[in-house]
Structures are given as structure tokens and as C-alpha cells.
Short mmCIF file of C-alpha atoms and ligand atoms in Angstrom, two decimals:
data_model
loop_
_atom_site.label_atom_id
_atom_site.label_comp_id
_atom_site.label_asym_id
_atom_site.label_seq_id
_atom_site.Cartn_x
_atom_site.Cartn_y
_atom_site.Cartn_z
CA MET H 1 -25.80 -68.60 -15.06
CA THR H 2 -22.44 -70.58 -15.32
CA GLU H 3 -21.46 -72.76 -12.33
CA SER H 4 -18.41 -70.42 -11.73
CA SER H 5 -20.33 -67.13 -11.67
CA GLY H 6 -22.76 -68.80 -9.27
CA ALA H 7 -19.74 -69.92 -7.15
CA GLY H 8 -18.29 -66.42 -7.28
CA ARG H 9 -21.52 -64.82 -6.22
CA ARG H 10 -21.95 -67.30 -3.06
CA GLN H 11 -18.22 -66.55 -2.36
CA GLN H 12 -18.91 -62.81 -2.23
CA LEU H 13 -21.96 -63.16 -0.39
CA ALA H 14 -20.12 -65.42 2.23
CA ARG H 15 -17.52 -62.56 2.65
CA TRP H 16 -20.16 -60.10 3.11
CA PHE H 17 -21.83 -62.20 5.82
CA HIS H 18 -18.44 -62.77 7.34
CA ARG H 19 -17.48 -59.29 7.66
CA ALA H 20 -20.82 -58.14 8.99
CA ASN H 21 -20.34 -61.03 11.65
CA VAL H 22 -23.80 -62.05 11.02
CA LEU H 23 -23.40 -65.80 10.41
CA PRO H 24 -22.88 -67.02 14.02
CA LEU H 25 -26.30 -65.49 15.04
CA ALA H 26 -28.07 -66.56 11.80
CA GLY H 27 -26.80 -70.16 12.21
CA ARG H 28 -28.05 -70.18 15.88
CA VAL H 29 -31.49 -69.17 14.88
CA ARG H 30 -31.50 -71.57 12.01
CA ASP H 31 -30.41 -74.48 14.39
CA ALA H 32 -33.28 -73.65 16.80
CA LEU H 33 -35.63 -74.26 13.84
CA PHE H 34 -34.07 -77.68 12.26
CA ASN H 35 -32.26 -80.33 14.06
CA ASP H 36 -30.51 -81.83 10.91
CA LEU H 37 -27.37 -83.40 10.11
CA ARG H 38 -24.49 -81.97 8.31
CA ILE H 39 -22.45 -84.33 6.31
CA LEU H 40 -19.40 -82.79 4.75
CA ALA H 41 -18.22 -84.63 1.54
CA TYR H 42 -14.63 -84.75 0.48
CA HIS H 43 -12.69 -86.64 -2.39
CA ARG H 44 -8.89 -85.66 -2.25
CA VAL H 45 -6.75 -83.67 0.03
CA LEU H 46 -3.31 -82.58 -1.45
CA ASP H 47 -0.38 -80.67 -0.01
CA SER H 48 -0.59 -78.08 -2.75
CA SER H 49 -3.88 -77.57 -4.62
CA GLU H 50 -2.50 -78.38 -7.90
CA PRO H 51 0.99 -80.35 -8.46
CA ALA H 52 2.73 -79.11 -11.45
CA ASP H 53 2.33 -82.59 -13.35
CA PHE H 54 -0.92 -83.40 -11.95
CA ASP H 55 -3.21 -84.68 -15.00
CA PHE H 56 -5.91 -86.32 -13.09
CA ASP H 57 -9.32 -84.95 -12.22
CA LEU H 58 -8.98 -81.47 -10.60
CA GLU H 59 -12.41 -81.34 -9.47
CA LEU H 60 -11.76 -84.13 -7.18
CA ILE H 61 -9.40 -82.09 -5.01
CA SER H 62 -11.60 -80.93 -2.31
CA ALA H 63 -8.97 -78.75 -0.25
CA SER H 64 -5.30 -78.30 0.44
CA ALA H 65 -3.87 -79.72 3.63
CA SER H 66 -3.75 -76.27 5.29
CA ASP H 67 -7.46 -75.60 4.34
CA PHE H 68 -8.41 -78.82 5.43
CA ARG H 69 -6.85 -78.38 8.92
CA ASP H 70 -8.59 -74.99 9.18
CA GLN H 71 -11.98 -76.58 8.12
CA MET H 72 -11.66 -79.35 10.57
CA THR H 73 -10.48 -76.69 13.50
CA ALA H 74 -13.53 -74.88 12.79
CA VAL H 75 -15.95 -77.80 13.00
CA LYS H 76 -14.35 -78.93 16.10
CA LYS H 77 -14.67 -75.43 17.76
CA ASP H 78 -18.21 -74.59 16.61
CA PHE H 79 -20.10 -77.69 15.82
CA VAL H 80 -20.49 -81.11 17.19
CA PRO H 81 -18.33 -83.48 15.21
CA MET H 82 -19.90 -87.26 15.49
CA ARG H 83 -19.09 -90.68 14.14
CA PHE H 84 -21.47 -92.79 12.16
CA ASP H 85 -21.55 -95.40 14.66
CA GLN H 86 -22.67 -92.85 17.23
CA VAL H 87 -25.44 -91.61 15.01
CA ILE H 88 -26.64 -95.15 14.65
CA ASP H 89 -26.48 -95.47 18.34
CA CYS H 90 -28.82 -92.47 18.59
CA LEU H 91 -31.23 -93.97 16.11
CA ASP H 92 -31.23 -97.38 18.03
CA ARG H 93 -31.91 -95.70 21.36
CA GLY H 94 -34.66 -93.31 19.64
CA GLU H 95 -32.67 -90.45 20.85
CA PRO H 96 -32.36 -87.13 18.93
CA LEU H 97 -29.21 -85.84 17.60
CA PRO H 98 -27.28 -83.18 19.36
CA PRO H 99 -27.83 -79.79 17.82
CA ARG H 100 -25.13 -79.02 15.01
CA ALA H 101 -24.16 -82.68 14.74
CA THR H 102 -21.71 -82.88 11.92
CA LEU H 103 -20.17 -85.84 10.02
CA ILE H 104 -17.16 -85.80 7.86
CA THR H 105 -16.90 -88.30 4.89
CA PHE H 106 -14.52 -88.95 2.19
CA ASP H 107 -15.52 -90.71 -1.15
CA ASP H 108 -13.38 -92.98 -3.43
CA GLY H 109 -10.54 -93.85 -1.18
CA TYR H 110 -7.42 -91.93 -2.73
CA ASP H 111 -4.16 -92.60 -0.61
CA ASP H 112 -3.88 -88.99 0.01
CA ASN H 113 -6.82 -89.52 2.55
CA TYR H 114 -4.39 -91.78 4.44
CA ARG H 115 -1.17 -89.60 4.00
CA ILE H 116 -2.52 -86.17 4.56
CA ALA H 117 -6.08 -86.18 5.74
CA PHE H 118 -5.63 -89.05 8.50
CA PRO H 119 -2.74 -87.41 10.50
CA ILE H 120 -4.63 -84.00 10.54
CA LEU H 121 -7.66 -85.64 11.97
CA GLN H 122 -5.57 -87.31 14.44
CA GLU H 123 -3.72 -84.48 15.44
CA LEU H 124 -7.12 -82.74 16.20
CA GLY H 125 -8.70 -85.92 17.78
CA MET H 126 -11.42 -86.16 15.23
CA SER H 127 -12.87 -89.04 12.99
CA ALA H 128 -14.09 -89.25 9.52
CA MET H 129 -15.73 -91.83 7.39
CA PHE H 130 -13.70 -93.05 4.36
CA PHE H 131 -16.02 -94.64 1.64
CA VAL H 132 -13.82 -97.03 -0.32
CA SER H 133 -14.32 -98.79 -3.71
CA THR H 134 -13.19 -102.35 -2.68
CA GLY H 135 -12.12 -103.50 -6.16
CA HIS H 136 -9.62 -100.68 -6.39
CA ILE H 137 -8.03 -101.74 -3.09
CA ASP H 138 -7.25 -105.15 -4.43
CA SER H 139 -6.08 -103.98 -7.83
CA GLY H 140 -4.35 -100.54 -6.98
CA ALA H 141 -5.76 -99.40 -10.23
CA PRO H 142 -6.84 -95.89 -10.81
CA TYR H 143 -10.50 -95.04 -11.16
CA ALA H 144 -12.16 -95.20 -14.56
CA TYR H 145 -13.55 -91.43 -14.33
CA ASP H 146 -10.13 -90.20 -13.38
CA TRP H 147 -8.34 -92.33 -16.02
CA ALA H 148 -10.48 -90.79 -18.62
CA VAL H 149 -9.40 -87.23 -17.61
CA HIS H 150 -5.76 -88.57 -17.55
CA MET H 151 -6.00 -89.97 -20.98
CA ILE H 152 -7.62 -86.80 -22.46
CA CYS H 153 -4.87 -84.61 -20.94
CA ARG H 154 -1.98 -87.12 -22.22
CA THR H 155 -3.10 -88.43 -25.58
CA PRO H 156 -1.17 -87.08 -28.68
CA ALA H 157 -4.38 -87.47 -30.66
CA ASP H 158 -6.10 -84.48 -31.64
CA ARG H 159 -9.66 -85.86 -31.56
CA LEU H 160 -11.90 -87.80 -29.13
CA LEU H 161 -13.72 -90.28 -31.22
CA LEU H 162 -16.37 -92.51 -29.72
CA PRO H 163 -19.14 -93.08 -32.44
CA GLU H 164 -21.03 -95.40 -29.77
CA ALA H 165 -21.49 -92.34 -27.83
CA GLY H 166 -22.02 -90.09 -30.77
CA ILE H 167 -18.76 -88.20 -29.72
CA ASP H 168 -16.35 -86.64 -32.25
CA TRP H 169 -14.66 -83.88 -30.58
CA PRO H 170 -11.60 -81.94 -31.32
CA LEU H 171 -8.91 -81.97 -28.70
CA PRO H 172 -7.32 -78.77 -27.92
CA PRO H 173 -3.40 -78.34 -27.62
CA THR H 174 -3.52 -76.92 -24.04
CA ILE H 175 -3.96 -78.77 -20.92
CA ALA H 176 -6.62 -76.31 -19.81
CA GLY H 177 -8.63 -77.01 -22.92
CA ARG H 178 -8.44 -80.48 -22.52
CA ARG H 179 -9.54 -80.41 -18.97
CA GLN H 180 -12.79 -78.51 -20.37
CA VAL H 181 -13.33 -81.42 -22.93
CA ALA H 182 -12.76 -83.87 -20.14
CA SER H 183 -15.24 -82.43 -17.88
CA ARG H 184 -17.66 -82.14 -20.81
CA PHE H 185 -16.94 -85.96 -21.57
CA LEU H 186 -17.68 -87.22 -17.89
CA SER H 187 -20.97 -85.44 -17.77
CA ARG H 188 -21.70 -87.18 -21.10
CA LEU H 189 -20.26 -90.45 -19.99
CA LYS H 190 -22.39 -90.57 -16.73
CA GLU H 191 -25.85 -90.62 -18.84
CA PHE H 192 -24.98 -94.13 -20.24
CA PRO H 193 -25.69 -97.61 -18.56
CA ALA H 194 -22.54 -98.52 -16.27
CA VAL H 195 -21.47 -101.25 -18.80
CA VAL H 196 -21.45 -98.78 -21.66
CA GLN H 197 -19.38 -96.24 -19.65
CA GLU H 198 -16.90 -99.03 -19.06
CA ARG H 199 -16.78 -100.11 -22.62
CA LEU H 200 -16.21 -96.52 -23.77
CA VAL H 201 -13.41 -95.85 -21.12
CA ALA H 202 -11.81 -99.21 -22.37
CA THR H 203 -12.20 -98.17 -26.17
CA MET H 204 -10.16 -95.00 -25.29
CA GLU H 205 -7.44 -97.00 -23.21
CA GLN H 206 -7.15 -99.33 -26.26
CA ASP H 207 -7.36 -96.53 -29.23
CA TRP H 208 -4.82 -94.37 -27.68
CA SER H 209 -2.82 -97.23 -26.14
CA LEU H 210 -2.93 -95.85 -22.74
CA PRO H 211 -3.79 -99.20 -20.56
CA ARG H 212 -5.07 -98.49 -16.94
CA ALA H 213 -1.90 -98.89 -14.93
CA PRO H 214 -1.12 -97.78 -11.08
CA HIS H 215 0.06 -94.29 -10.99
CA MET H 216 1.52 -92.26 -8.13
CA HIS H 217 -1.01 -89.35 -8.34
CA CYS H 218 -4.29 -91.53 -8.72
CA GLN H 219 -3.39 -94.36 -5.85
CA PRO H 220 -6.16 -96.12 -4.08
CA MET H 221 -5.43 -96.73 -0.22
CA SER H 222 -4.41 -100.25 0.74
CA TRP H 223 -6.19 -102.82 3.29
CA ALA H 224 -3.15 -102.26 5.70
CA GLN H 225 -3.56 -98.49 5.63
CA LEU H 226 -7.39 -98.84 6.07
CA ARG H 227 -6.79 -101.16 9.13
CA GLU H 228 -4.30 -98.63 10.53
CA MET H 229 -6.72 -95.71 10.14
CA GLN H 230 -9.54 -97.71 11.52
CA ALA H 231 -7.34 -98.58 14.64
CA GLY H 232 -6.64 -94.91 14.68
CA GLY H 233 -10.25 -94.11 15.28
CA MET H 234 -11.49 -93.76 11.49
CA GLU H 235 -14.48 -95.30 10.09
CA VAL H 236 -14.58 -97.26 6.70
CA GLY H 237 -17.68 -97.84 4.49
CA SER H 238 -18.57 -98.88 1.21
CA HIS H 239 -18.29 -97.15 -1.98
CA GLY H 240 -19.24 -100.04 -4.14
CA VAL H 241 -16.53 -102.45 -5.89
CA HIS H 242 -15.89 -100.96 -9.15
CA HIS H 243 -17.30 -97.41 -8.48
CA ARG H 244 -20.22 -98.01 -10.92
CA MET H 245 -23.46 -96.14 -10.84
CA LEU H 246 -25.77 -98.54 -8.94
CA ALA H 247 -29.04 -97.41 -10.69
CA LYS H 248 -27.42 -97.73 -14.16
CA MET H 249 -26.63 -101.57 -13.48
CA PRO H 250 -28.55 -104.69 -14.26
CA HIS H 251 -30.59 -105.56 -11.34
CA GLU H 252 -28.60 -108.87 -10.23
CA LEU H 253 -25.03 -107.24 -11.16
CA MET H 254 -26.30 -104.27 -8.80
CA ILE H 255 -27.17 -106.53 -5.96
CA GLN H 256 -23.99 -108.30 -6.21
CA GLU H 257 -21.82 -105.10 -6.38
CA ILE H 258 -23.44 -103.86 -3.14
CA ASN H 259 -23.13 -107.27 -1.36
CA GLU H 260 -19.68 -108.09 -2.57
CA SER H 261 -18.51 -104.58 -1.49
CA LYS H 262 -19.90 -105.37 2.08
CA ALA H 263 -18.35 -108.75 2.22
CA MET H 264 -14.97 -107.48 1.26
CA LEU H 265 -14.93 -104.73 3.94
CA ASP H 266 -16.42 -107.24 6.65
CA ARG H 267 -13.68 -109.69 5.83
CA ASN H 268 -10.86 -107.36 5.53
CA LEU H 269 -11.56 -104.96 8.39
CA ASN H 270 -12.22 -105.40 11.96
CA LEU H 271 -15.79 -104.01 12.31
CA PRO H 272 -18.89 -104.71 9.80
CA ALA H 273 -19.36 -102.17 7.25
CA GLN H 274 -22.58 -100.10 8.32
CA VAL H 275 -22.71 -97.16 5.78
CA LEU H 276 -22.74 -96.94 2.04
CA SER H 277 -22.01 -93.92 -0.33
CA TYR H 278 -23.48 -94.44 -3.63
CA PRO H 279 -20.66 -93.86 -6.29
CA VAL H 280 -21.65 -90.82 -8.24
CA GLY H 281 -24.55 -90.21 -5.76
CA GLY H 282 -26.95 -88.01 -7.80
CA PHE H 283 -30.63 -88.99 -8.35
CA ASP H 284 -29.43 -90.91 -11.52
CA ALA H 285 -27.11 -92.85 -9.48
CA PHE H 286 -29.45 -94.49 -6.85
CA ASP H 287 -33.12 -95.16 -6.72
CA GLU H 288 -35.76 -97.10 -4.68
CA VAL H 289 -34.40 -100.52 -5.77
CA VAL H 290 -30.89 -99.78 -5.08
CA VAL H 291 -31.88 -98.39 -1.61
CA GLN H 292 -33.81 -101.61 -0.94
CA ALA H 293 -30.59 -103.62 -1.81
CA ALA H 294 -28.65 -101.40 0.41
CA ARG H 295 -31.00 -102.09 3.30
CA SER H 296 -30.86 -105.90 2.60
CA ALA H 297 -27.22 -106.05 2.38
CA GLY H 298 -27.14 -105.01 6.07
CA PHE H 299 -26.15 -101.23 5.58
CA ARG H 300 -27.87 -99.16 8.33
CA LEU H 301 -27.42 -95.66 6.62
CA ALA H 302 -26.50 -94.56 2.92
CA CYS H 303 -25.09 -91.21 1.77
CA SER H 304 -26.09 -89.56 -1.57
CA TYR H 305 -24.11 -86.86 -3.40
CA VAL H 306 -27.25 -84.65 -3.63
CA SER H 307 -26.39 -81.18 -1.95
CA GLY H 308 -27.89 -80.12 1.44
CA THR H 309 -28.61 -81.46 5.01
CA SER H 310 -31.08 -84.09 6.27
CA ARG H 311 -33.15 -84.73 9.22
CA LEU H 312 -32.42 -88.20 10.43
CA GLN H 313 -35.81 -90.11 9.72
CA SER H 314 -36.80 -93.36 8.14
CA ASP H 315 -37.28 -91.77 4.79
CA THR H 316 -33.94 -90.15 4.48
CA MET H 317 -31.64 -92.80 6.18
CA TYR H 318 -30.77 -94.17 2.76
CA SER H 319 -30.38 -90.87 0.92
CA LEU H 320 -28.68 -88.78 3.18
CA ARG H 321 -27.55 -85.46 1.74
CA ARG H 322 -23.92 -84.03 2.05
CA LEU H 323 -22.27 -80.55 1.80
CA HIS H 324 -19.56 -80.57 -0.93
CA VAL H 325 -16.31 -79.10 -0.05
CA GLU H 326 -14.52 -77.90 -3.21
CA ARG H 327 -10.95 -76.67 -3.63
CA TYR H 328 -12.39 -73.00 -4.24
CA VAL H 329 -14.28 -72.89 -1.07
CA ASP H 330 -12.57 -70.30 1.13
CA ALA H 331 -12.78 -69.93 4.93
CA ALA H 332 -15.84 -67.54 4.66
CA TRP H 333 -17.66 -69.63 2.34
CA PHE H 334 -17.01 -72.78 4.49
CA ARG H 335 -18.36 -70.84 7.49
CA GLY H 336 -21.44 -69.84 5.22
CA MET H 337 -21.94 -73.41 4.26
CA MET H 338 -21.83 -74.72 7.75
CA GLU H 339 -23.85 -72.16 9.35
CA LEU H 340 -26.58 -71.66 6.58
CA PRO H 341 -26.27 -74.68 4.32
CA GLU H 342 -29.44 -73.78 2.41
CA LEU H 343 -27.57 -70.55 1.30
CA PHE H 344 -24.04 -71.55 0.88
CA GLY H 345 -24.12 -75.33 0.37
ZN1 ZN Z 401 -17.04 -91.66 -5.89
#
């Protein structure tokens, strides 16, 4: 079964549930049985879902501005939006979370989070957590995976040739074809150690004379923007320094990456960072050693990118699951994901 046919089926099922109006009841029954934490995961929110000359990773566009507003309105109306610091307070006091507790998170720290998502959240009186990679805030450089997609879309070359990775793939002439190659490439790339991943992307930059440079479609937020968001009720957490897969780094460098990201956040913002989101975040991106390093660095909670919800307890605090919002998730599907995450998440 392909991902898209699976997604199509879930969408159809969500529409049927929506029409039959069974989701609210099913959700209430579920919530009487489990008291788990829903954490929504977003990356980018853009005005329109695909600007004409946009040649970065489309998979990272989580929602259009209007879909995001609708989703937040639904969360506010029918769930219990919380902040991470409130969840940590509950933990410290040994109190259970309220039923239907929901957290909203953003990974990576794209400037559209500031320009588009932040005003919508403020308008609705809601908060969200923004996980940022501190090295990109300082440099303004696009993220490596995103730049790889950009290069594959842009290069006049007709082959992607990386002998070190055993890759010699033709590059089709169409942008749609190139996006498919880029997606396959990112999956392959993420299998390698972090240092090899960086070398491979650097090789592409060099071979194709497309050095990484600031780009208006792939801009990290600045410290000033993050401080303004924090003053406006938003929370900021760590997504590493260089967006490296922590479990694929040498031990000392991994510890350094986690500690340095926390030190940078603590130095530049008004509150100490309490929460970490592991870059990439699947089971190959963090492990027990990484969890221990996050705990030792002083983080109180950590989010994975594994799909699902979590009961808040000692063995889940550093591997919290999240519900991924993608740009093709429509209103019925979003409702299904929130009410019955096991089926639609
Ligand atoms: Zn990320």
C-alpha cells in the first residue's frame, strides 16, 4: 500500500465519520478510557499551500494560513489547549492532566511561523511551542535537508551522482519528477551517520556550484522575532544546533549539540528552555543515550516525531509522540485525528 492510498483511505473514512456525526461521541468514549496528551506537530504554515516558484521541501508545509486558523479554532472550541510549562507544573504537583489536553508544536523555526502562525495564535488567544535549531538562527542559513531538495530541483545537471552513498540516479526534467527524486534522496540520506549526511550535502553544493545561502523561501526566525513571540505568550524549545540526527552523532558531539542548544536558548531568551524536540525524531534519531543526555542537560520533556499520543509518565517524558499535521489533512481528517488518534493520527 502506498502512502498516498493509505492517506486517501483515511481521508475517506474521516469524511464518512464526519457525515455520520459519530466522531464527537466516539471521542468522548475514548477520552473516558485514556487520559493522554495530544501534541500536534507542524513545520511550516504558508499563505497559499504552494507558491509558484517555491522549490523547497513541500512535505514541510503543514497547512495553509486558513486551514491553520480553522484547526486552531477547533482545538480551542473542543479540546483543552495547554502550554508546556503548565504541563510541567502538573507533573511537579503530581496532578493529572485535564482530559483532552492538547499542545501545539512547530519544528525547525521557519520565519513563516513568526509571520503567519504567530498572529493567528495571538488572535485566538492561544500559545504554541516553537522548536528551533539555534545554529540556523545565528547564520540565517537554510536547513541542510531543505537545501538538498532545492538543489535537486534547481540544478541543470541531469544526474545525481554521489559514489560515497552508492547513488547514481537520473534527474528527470520536470519539477514534479525532481521532487520525487528529492524525497527518495532524503530517505536514503537519513540512513547515514550525521557527519556523512553533511558531507554528502556539501558535495552536492560543491559539484553543482550551489553553495548554501540565505533564501527568502527558507528563512529561519531571528532571536528578535523569538523574543517578541515569547513576550506574546509563545514558548521556545530546542531542536538542536545544526538539526542533526542525535543518535547518529559521535557521543561527545551529541552531548555538545544538546548542551550548546540549551545554552544558546537560555542566553538569548528570557526563560530557560525546558523542552527538546529531537531533529527528524524517528526511532533512528534518538535512543536511550540521547534521552539521558537531554535529561542531564536540564530538559524536562522531549518530543519525538513518532506518530501517536502519550500518557504522561516517567517512561514517556523524553519520547512524547505527536500527531503530524500535513497540508493534505482536511477538516474532517483533522477532526478524526483529534478525536480518534489511533485511527486517523
Ligand atoms: Zn526538524
